[in-house]
mmCIF file of C-alpha atoms in Angstrom:
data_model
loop_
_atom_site.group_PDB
_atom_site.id
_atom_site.type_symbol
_atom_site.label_atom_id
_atom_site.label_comp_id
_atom_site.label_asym_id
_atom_site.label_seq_id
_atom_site.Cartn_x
_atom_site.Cartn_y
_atom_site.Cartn_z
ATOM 1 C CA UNK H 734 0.000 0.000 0.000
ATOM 2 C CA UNK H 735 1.886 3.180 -1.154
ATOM 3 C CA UNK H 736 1.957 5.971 1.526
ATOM 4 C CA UNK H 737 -0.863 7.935 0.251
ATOM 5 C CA UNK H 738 -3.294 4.999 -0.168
ATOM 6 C CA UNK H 739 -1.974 4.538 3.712
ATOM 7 C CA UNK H 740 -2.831 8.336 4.431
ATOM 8 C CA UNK H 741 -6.186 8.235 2.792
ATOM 9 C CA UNK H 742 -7.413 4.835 4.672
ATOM 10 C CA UNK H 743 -6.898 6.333 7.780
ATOM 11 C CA UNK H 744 -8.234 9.432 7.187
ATOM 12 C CA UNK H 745 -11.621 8.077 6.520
ATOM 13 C CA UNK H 746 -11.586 6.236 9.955
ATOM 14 C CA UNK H 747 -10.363 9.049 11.844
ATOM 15 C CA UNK H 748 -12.778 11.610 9.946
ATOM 16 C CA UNK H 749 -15.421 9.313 11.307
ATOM 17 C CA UNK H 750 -14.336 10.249 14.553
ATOM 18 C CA UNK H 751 -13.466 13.639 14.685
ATOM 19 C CA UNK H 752 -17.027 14.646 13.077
ATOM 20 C CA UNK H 753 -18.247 13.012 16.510
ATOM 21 C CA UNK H 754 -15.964 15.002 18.859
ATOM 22 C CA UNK H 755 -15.755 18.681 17.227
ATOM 23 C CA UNK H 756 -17.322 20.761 20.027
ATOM 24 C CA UNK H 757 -15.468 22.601 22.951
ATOM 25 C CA UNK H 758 -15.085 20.213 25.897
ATOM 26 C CA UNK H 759 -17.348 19.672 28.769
ATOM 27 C CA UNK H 760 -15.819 22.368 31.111
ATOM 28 C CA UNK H 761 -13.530 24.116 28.534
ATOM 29 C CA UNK H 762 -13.363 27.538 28.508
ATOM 30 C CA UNK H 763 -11.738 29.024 25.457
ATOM 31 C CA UNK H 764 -8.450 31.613 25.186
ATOM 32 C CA UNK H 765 -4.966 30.899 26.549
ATOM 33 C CA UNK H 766 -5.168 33.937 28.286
ATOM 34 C CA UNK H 767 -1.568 34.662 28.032
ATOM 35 C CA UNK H 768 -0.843 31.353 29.670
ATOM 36 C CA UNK H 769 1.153 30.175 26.427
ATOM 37 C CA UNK H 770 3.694 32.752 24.420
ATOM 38 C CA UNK H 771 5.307 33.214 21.541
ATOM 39 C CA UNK H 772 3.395 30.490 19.717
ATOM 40 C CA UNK H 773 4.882 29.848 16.131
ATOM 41 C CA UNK H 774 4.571 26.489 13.646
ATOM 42 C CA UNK H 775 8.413 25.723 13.810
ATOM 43 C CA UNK H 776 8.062 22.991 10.782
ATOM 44 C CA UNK H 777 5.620 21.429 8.366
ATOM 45 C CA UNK H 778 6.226 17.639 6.998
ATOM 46 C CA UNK H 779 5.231 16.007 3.820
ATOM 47 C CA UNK H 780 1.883 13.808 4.540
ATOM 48 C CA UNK H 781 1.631 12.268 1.412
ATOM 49 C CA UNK H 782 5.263 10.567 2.561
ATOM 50 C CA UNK H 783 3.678 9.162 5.697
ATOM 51 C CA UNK H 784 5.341 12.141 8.024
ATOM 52 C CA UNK H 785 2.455 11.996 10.363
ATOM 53 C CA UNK H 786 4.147 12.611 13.405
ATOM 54 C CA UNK H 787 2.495 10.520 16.509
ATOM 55 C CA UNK H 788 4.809 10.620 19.628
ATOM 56 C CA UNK H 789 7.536 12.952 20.830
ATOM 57 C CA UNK H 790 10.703 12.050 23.411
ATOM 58 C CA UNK H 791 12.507 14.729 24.094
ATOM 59 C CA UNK H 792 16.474 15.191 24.671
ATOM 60 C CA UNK H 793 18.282 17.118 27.000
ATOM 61 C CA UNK H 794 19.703 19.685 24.208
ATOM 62 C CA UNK H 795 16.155 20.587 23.066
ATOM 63 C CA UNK H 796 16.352 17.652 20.174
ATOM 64 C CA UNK H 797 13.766 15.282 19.838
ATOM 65 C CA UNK H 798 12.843 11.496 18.986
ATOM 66 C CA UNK H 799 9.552 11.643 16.682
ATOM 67 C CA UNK H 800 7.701 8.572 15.585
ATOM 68 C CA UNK H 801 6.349 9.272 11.801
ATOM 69 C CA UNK H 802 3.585 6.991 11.894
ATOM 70 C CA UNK H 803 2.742 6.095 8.190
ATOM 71 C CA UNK H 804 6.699 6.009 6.964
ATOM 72 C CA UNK H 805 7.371 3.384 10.312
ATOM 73 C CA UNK H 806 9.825 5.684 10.745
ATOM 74 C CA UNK H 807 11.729 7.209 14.257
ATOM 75 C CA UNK H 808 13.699 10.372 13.331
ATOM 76 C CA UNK H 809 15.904 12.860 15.136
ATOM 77 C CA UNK H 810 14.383 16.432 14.877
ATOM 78 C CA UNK H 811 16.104 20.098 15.712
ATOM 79 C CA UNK H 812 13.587 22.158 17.625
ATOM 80 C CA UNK H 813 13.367 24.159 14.102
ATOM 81 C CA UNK H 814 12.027 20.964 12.528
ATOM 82 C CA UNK H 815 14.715 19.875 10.738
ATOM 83 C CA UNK H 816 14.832 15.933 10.837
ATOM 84 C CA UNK H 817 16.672 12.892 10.138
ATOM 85 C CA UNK H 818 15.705 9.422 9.531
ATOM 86 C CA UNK H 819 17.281 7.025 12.509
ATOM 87 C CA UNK H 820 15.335 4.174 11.688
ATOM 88 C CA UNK H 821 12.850 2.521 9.006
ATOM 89 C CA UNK H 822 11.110 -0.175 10.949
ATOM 90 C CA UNK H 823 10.169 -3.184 8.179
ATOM 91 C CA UNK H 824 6.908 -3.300 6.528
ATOM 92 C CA UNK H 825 4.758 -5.910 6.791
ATOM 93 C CA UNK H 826 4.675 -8.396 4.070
ATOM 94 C CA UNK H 827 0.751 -7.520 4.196
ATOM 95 C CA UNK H 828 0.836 -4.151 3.861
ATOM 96 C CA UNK H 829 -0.185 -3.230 7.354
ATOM 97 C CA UNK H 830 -3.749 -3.983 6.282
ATOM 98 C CA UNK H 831 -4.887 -5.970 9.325
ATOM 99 C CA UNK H 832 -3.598 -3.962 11.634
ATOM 100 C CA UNK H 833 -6.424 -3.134 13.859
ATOM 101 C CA UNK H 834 -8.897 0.086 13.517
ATOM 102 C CA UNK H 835 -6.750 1.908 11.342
ATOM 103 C CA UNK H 836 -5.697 -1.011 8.789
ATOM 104 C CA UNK H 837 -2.004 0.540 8.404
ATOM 105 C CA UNK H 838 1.502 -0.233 9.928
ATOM 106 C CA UNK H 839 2.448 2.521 12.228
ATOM 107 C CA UNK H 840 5.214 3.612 14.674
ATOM 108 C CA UNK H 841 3.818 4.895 17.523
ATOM 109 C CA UNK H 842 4.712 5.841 21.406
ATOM 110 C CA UNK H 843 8.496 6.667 22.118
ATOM 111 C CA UNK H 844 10.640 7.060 25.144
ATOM 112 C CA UNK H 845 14.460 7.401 25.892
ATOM 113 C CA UNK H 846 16.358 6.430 28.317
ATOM 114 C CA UNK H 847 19.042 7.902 30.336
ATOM 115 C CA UNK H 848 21.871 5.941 28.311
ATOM 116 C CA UNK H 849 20.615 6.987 25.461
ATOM 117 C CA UNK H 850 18.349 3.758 24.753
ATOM 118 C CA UNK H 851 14.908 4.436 22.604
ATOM 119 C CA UNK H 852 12.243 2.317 22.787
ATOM 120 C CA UNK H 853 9.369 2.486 20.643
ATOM 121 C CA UNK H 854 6.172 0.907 19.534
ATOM 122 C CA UNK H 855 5.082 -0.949 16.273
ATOM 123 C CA UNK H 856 1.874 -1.726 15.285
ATOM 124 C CA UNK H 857 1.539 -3.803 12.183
ATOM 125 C CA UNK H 858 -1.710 -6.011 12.910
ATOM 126 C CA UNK H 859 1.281 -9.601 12.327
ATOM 127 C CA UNK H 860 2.563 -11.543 15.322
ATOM 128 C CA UNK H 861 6.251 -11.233 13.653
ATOM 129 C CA UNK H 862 6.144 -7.419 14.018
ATOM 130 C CA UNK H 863 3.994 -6.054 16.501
ATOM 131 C CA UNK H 864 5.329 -4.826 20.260
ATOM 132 C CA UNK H 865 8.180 -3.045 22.146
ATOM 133 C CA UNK H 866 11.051 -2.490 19.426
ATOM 134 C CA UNK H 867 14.936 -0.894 21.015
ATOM 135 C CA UNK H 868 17.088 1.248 18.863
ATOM 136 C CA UNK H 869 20.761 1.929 20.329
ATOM 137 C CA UNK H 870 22.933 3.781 18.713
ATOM 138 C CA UNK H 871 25.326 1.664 15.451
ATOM 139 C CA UNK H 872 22.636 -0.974 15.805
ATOM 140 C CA UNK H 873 19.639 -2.205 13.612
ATOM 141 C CA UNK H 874 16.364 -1.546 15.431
ATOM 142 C CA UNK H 875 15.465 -4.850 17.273
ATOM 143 C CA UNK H 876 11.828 -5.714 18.769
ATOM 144 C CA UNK H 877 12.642 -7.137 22.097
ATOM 145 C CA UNK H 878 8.704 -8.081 23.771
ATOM 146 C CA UNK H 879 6.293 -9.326 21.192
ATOM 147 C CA UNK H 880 2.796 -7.791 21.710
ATOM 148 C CA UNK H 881 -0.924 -9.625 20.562
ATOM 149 C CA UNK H 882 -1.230 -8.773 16.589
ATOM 150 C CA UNK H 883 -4.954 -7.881 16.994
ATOM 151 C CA UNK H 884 -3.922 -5.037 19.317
ATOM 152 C CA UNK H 885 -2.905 -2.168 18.835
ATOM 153 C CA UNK H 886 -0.191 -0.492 21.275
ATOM 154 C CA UNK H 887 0.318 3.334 21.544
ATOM 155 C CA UNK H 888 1.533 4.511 24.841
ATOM 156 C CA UNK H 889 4.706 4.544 26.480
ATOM 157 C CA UNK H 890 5.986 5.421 29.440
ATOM 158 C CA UNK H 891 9.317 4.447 31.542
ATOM 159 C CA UNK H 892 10.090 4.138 34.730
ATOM 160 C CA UNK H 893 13.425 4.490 35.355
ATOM 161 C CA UNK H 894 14.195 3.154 38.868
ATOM 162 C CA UNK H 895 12.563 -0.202 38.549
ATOM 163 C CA UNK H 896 13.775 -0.529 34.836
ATOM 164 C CA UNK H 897 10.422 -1.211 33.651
ATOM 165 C CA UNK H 898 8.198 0.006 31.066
ATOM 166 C CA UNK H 899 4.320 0.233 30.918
ATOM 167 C CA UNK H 900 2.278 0.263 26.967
ATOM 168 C CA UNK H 901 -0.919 1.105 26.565
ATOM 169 C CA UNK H 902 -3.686 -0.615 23.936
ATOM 170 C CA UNK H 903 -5.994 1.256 22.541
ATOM 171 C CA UNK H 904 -7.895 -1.622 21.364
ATOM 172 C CA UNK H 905 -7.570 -4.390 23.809
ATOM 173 C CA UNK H 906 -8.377 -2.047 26.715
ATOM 174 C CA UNK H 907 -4.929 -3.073 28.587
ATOM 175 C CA UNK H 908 -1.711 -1.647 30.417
ATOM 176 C CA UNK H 909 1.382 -3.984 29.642
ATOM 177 C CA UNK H 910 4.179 -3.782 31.271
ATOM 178 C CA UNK H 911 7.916 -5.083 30.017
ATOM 179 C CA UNK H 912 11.102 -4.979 31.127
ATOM 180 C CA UNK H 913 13.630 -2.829 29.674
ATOM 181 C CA UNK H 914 15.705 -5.686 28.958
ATOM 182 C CA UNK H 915 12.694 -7.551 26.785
ATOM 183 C CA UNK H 916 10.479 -10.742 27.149
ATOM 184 C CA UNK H 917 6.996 -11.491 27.843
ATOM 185 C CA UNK H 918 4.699 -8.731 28.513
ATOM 186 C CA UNK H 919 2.710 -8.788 31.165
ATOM 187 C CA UNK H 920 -1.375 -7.291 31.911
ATOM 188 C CA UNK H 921 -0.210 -4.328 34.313
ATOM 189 C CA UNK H 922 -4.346 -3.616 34.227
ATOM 190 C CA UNK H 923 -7.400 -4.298 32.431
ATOM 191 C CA UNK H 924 -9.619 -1.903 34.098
ATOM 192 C CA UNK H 925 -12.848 -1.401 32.132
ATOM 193 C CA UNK H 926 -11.966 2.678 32.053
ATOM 194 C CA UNK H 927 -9.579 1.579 29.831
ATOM 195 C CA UNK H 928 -11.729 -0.048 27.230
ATOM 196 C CA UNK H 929 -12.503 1.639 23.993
ATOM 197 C CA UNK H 930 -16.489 2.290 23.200
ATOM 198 C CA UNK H 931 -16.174 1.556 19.586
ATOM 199 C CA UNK H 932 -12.450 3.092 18.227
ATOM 200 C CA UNK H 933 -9.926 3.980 20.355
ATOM 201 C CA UNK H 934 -9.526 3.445 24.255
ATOM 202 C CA UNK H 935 -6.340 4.197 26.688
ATOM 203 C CA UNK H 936 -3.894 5.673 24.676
ATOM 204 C CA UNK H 937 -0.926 8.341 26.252
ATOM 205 C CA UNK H 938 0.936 7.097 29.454
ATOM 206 C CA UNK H 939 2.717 9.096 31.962
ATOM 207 C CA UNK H 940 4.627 8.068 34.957
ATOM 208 C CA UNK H 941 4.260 11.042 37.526
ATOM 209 C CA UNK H 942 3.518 11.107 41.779
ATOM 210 C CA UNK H 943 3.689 7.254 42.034
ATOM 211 C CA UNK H 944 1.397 6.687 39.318
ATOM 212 C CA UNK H 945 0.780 5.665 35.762
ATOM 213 C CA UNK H 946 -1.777 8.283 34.087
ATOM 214 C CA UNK H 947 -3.564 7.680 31.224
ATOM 215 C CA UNK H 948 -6.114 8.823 28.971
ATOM 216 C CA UNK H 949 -9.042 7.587 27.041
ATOM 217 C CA UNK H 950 -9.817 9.166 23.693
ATOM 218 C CA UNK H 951 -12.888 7.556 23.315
ATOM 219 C CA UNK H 952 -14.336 8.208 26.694
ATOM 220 C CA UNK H 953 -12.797 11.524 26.849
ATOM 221 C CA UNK H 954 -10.725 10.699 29.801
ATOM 222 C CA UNK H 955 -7.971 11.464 32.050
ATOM 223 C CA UNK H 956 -7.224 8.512 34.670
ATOM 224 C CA UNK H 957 -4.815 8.078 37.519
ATOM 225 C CA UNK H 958 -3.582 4.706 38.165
ATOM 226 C CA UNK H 959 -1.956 3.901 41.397
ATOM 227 C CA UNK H 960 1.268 1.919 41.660
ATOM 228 C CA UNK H 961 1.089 -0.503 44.373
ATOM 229 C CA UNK H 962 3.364 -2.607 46.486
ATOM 230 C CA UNK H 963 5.069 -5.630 44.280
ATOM 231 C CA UNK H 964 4.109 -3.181 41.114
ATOM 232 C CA UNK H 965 0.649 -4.045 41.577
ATOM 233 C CA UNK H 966 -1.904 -1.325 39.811
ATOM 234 C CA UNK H 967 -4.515 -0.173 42.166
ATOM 235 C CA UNK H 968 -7.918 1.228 40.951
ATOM 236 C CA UNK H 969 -8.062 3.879 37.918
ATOM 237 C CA UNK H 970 -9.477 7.487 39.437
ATOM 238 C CA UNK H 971 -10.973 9.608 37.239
ATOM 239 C CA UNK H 972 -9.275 12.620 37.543
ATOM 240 C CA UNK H 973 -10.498 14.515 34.351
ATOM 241 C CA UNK H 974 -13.046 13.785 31.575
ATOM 242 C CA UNK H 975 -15.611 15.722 29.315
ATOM 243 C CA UNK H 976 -12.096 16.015 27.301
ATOM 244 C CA UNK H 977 -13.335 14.452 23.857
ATOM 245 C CA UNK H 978 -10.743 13.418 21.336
ATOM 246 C CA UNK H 979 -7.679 13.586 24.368
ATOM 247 C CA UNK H 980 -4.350 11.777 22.858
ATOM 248 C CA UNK H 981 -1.474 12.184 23.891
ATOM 249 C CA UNK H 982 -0.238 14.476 27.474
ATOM 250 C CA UNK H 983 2.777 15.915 29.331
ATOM 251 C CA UNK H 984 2.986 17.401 32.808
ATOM 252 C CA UNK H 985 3.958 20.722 33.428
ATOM 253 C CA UNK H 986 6.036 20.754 35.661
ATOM 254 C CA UNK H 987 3.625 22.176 38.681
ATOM 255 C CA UNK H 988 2.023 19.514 40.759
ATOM 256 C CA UNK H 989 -0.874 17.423 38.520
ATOM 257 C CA UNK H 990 -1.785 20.328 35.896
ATOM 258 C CA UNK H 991 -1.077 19.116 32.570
ATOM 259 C CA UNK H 992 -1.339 19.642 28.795
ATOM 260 C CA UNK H 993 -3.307 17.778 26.696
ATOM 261 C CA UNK H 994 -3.518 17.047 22.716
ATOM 262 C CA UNK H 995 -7.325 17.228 21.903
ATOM 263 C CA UNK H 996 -7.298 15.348 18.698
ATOM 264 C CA UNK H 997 -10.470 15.412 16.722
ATOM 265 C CA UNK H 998 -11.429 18.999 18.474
ATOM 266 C CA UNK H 999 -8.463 20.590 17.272
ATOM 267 C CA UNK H 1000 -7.128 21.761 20.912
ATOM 268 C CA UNK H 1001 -4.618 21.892 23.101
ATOM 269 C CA UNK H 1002 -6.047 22.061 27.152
ATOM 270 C CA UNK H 1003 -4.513 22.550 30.277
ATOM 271 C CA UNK H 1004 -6.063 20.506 32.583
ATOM 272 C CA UNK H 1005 -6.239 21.964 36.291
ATOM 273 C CA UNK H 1006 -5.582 19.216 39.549
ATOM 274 C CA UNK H 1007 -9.382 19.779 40.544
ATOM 275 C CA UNK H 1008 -10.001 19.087 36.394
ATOM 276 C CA UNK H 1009 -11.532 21.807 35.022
ATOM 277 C CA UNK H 1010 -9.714 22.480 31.732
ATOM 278 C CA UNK H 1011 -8.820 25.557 29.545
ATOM 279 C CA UNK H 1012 -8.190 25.698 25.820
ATOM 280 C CA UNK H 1013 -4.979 27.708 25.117
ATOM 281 C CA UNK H 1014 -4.149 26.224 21.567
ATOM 282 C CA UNK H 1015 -6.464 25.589 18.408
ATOM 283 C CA UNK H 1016 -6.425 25.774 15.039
ATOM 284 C CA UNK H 1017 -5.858 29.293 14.674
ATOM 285 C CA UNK H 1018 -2.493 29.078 16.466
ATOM 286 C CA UNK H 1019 -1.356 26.256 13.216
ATOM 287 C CA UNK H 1020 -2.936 22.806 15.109
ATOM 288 C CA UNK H 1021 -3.758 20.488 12.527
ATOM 289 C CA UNK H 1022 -5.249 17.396 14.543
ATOM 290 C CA UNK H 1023 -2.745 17.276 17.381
ATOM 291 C CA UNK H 1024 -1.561 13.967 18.774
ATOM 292 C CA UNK H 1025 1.204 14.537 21.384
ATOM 293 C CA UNK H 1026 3.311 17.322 23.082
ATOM 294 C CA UNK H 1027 6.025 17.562 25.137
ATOM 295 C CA UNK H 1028 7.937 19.916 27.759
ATOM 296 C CA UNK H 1029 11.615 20.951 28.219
ATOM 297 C CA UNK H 1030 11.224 23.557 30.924
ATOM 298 C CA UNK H 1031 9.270 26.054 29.247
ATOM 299 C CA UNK H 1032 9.763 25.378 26.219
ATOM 300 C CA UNK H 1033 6.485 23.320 24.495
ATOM 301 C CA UNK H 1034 6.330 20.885 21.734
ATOM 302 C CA UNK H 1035 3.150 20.018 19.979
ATOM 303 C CA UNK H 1036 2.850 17.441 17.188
ATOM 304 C CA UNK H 1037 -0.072 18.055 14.502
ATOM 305 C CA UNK H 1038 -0.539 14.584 12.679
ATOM 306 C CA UNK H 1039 -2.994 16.336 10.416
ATOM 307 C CA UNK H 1040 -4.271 12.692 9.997
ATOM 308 C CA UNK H 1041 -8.072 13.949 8.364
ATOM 309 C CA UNK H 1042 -6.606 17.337 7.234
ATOM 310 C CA UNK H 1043 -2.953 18.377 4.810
ATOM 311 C CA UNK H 1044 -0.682 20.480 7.301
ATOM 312 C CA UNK H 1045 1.355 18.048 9.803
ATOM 313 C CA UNK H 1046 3.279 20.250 12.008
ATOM 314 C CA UNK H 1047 5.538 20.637 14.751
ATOM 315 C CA UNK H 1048 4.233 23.418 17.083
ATOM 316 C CA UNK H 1049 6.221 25.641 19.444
ATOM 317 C CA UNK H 1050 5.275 27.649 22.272
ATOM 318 C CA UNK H 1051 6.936 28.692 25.655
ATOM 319 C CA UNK H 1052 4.846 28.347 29.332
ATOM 320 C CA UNK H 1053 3.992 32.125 30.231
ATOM 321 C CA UNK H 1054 5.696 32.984 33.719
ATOM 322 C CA UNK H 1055 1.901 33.704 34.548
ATOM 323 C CA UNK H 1056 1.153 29.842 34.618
#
């Protein structure tokens, strides 16, 4: 399937979706308010050659690790944009057509370690390619935990201490959770907030204050999952919902208020700790279906996968010292 035929399949699913979740969120109010400054598209990327960019790791010189989900690519990018290709993860001998939902191959949630170890996620809808792939540097890109072929993992998030890292599925409605070294993964949770209602269920991850957070696109959620004793997960909280279309998230930096990539609405929120939520980024500021964002200090990072419109993007804005 050639990258555009890729482009245009999912675009009909995801159009689908995002005609069902175009209105201001439950509890939104609109206007940044000053909160977010000197807002600017940094970069634009070439759709038609699968540069949908889904997931974002930042590095500590402002550089980043992006996932481009239709190429199966994970590239290096300058915070002006400017990319290059690190790896090419192999195509299915399908096509990608199975893979679940959005019948395409795609890279998708990305994390880096300390030594310099990325880990990302491939989901090709074939038991020989799907999971938890490592890329170190002067190596081929290796998958190191096989994950089920009729899921379809997203999230990623990494815990450092224990050496361990946690996946969300947005299809089976489950939290893995796989050593950094590789091997079987394990069901962290299978809490029914996690479950999809028809597309897409728990889908960004975020280790932060002794728990794994995650959201629900589909029911417009924002959970908090306790981590027990023994790594056991204790019982999702709600801690924010109403948010329709939320992808991807990042903490920023004070206490539990986050940002939040409002895909099919076109918004970016911050989400208060009692969670009440604010719009401070749309589609007047560049957004072009936003999956993901990230935070170095002040500086923001926003990913527009433009997935049912033309203008993938990389956004960049700095936090407001009013924040």
């Amino acid at each position: 399937m050639s990258k555009r035929a890729i482009m245009t399949t999912v675009s009909a699913f995801l159009a689908a979706a995002a005609a069902l979740t175009t209105a201001v969120p439950a509890g939104a109010t609109p206007g940044s308010g000053g909160w977010l400054t000197d807002v600017r598209v940094a970069a634009h990327f070439d759709r038609n050659a699968g540069q949908a960019p889904e997931n974002i790791a930042l590095l500590p010189d402002g550089t980043a690790y992006v996932t481009f989900a239709g190429a199966r690519q994970v590239v290096h990018m300058t915070p002006g944009g400017a990319t290059r290709v690190l790896a090419t993860l192999p195509a299915p001998a399908d096509g990608g057509v199975h893979t679940p939902v959005l019948k395409f191959a795609l890279t998708t949630g990305i994390v880096r370690a300390v030594d310099g170890t990325v880990y990302v996620l491939y989901a090709t809808g074939t038991s020989d390619l799907t999971g938890l792939w490592r890329l170190r540097p002067g190596q081929e890109p290796r998958r190191i935990a096989a994950l089920p072929a009729n899921g379809l993992p997203n999230g990623l998030a990494l815990d450092e201490r224990s050496r361990r890292l946690y996946i969300t599925d947005s299809v089976l409605g489950t939290v893995w959770t796989v050593p950094t070294t590789g091997g079987t993964p394990t069901a962290w949770s299978t809490a029914p907030e996690l479950a999809s209602t028809g597309f897409l269920g728990a889908n960004g991850a975020k280790l932060h204050d002794g728990a794994l957070w995650v959201s629900n696109l589909d029911r417009g959620t924002l959970l908090r999952i306790p981590v027990g004793p023994g790594n056991r997960a204790g019982t999702p909280q709600v801690r924010a919902s109403g948010l329709v279309g939320i992808d991807d998230f990042a903490f920023t930096g004070r206490g539990n208020q986050v940002l939040a990539a409002l895909n099919g609405p076109n918004q970016v929120v911050r989400i208060r700790p009692d969670g009440t939520s604010t719009t401070v980024l749309d589609a007047a500021d560049g957004l072009q279906g936003p999956t993901s964002l990230a935070l170095r200090h002040d500086d923001v990072y926003v990913l527009s996968a433009a997935y049912t419109t033309v203008d993938p993007n990389l956004l960049r804005a700095r936090l407001s010292s009013r924040r």
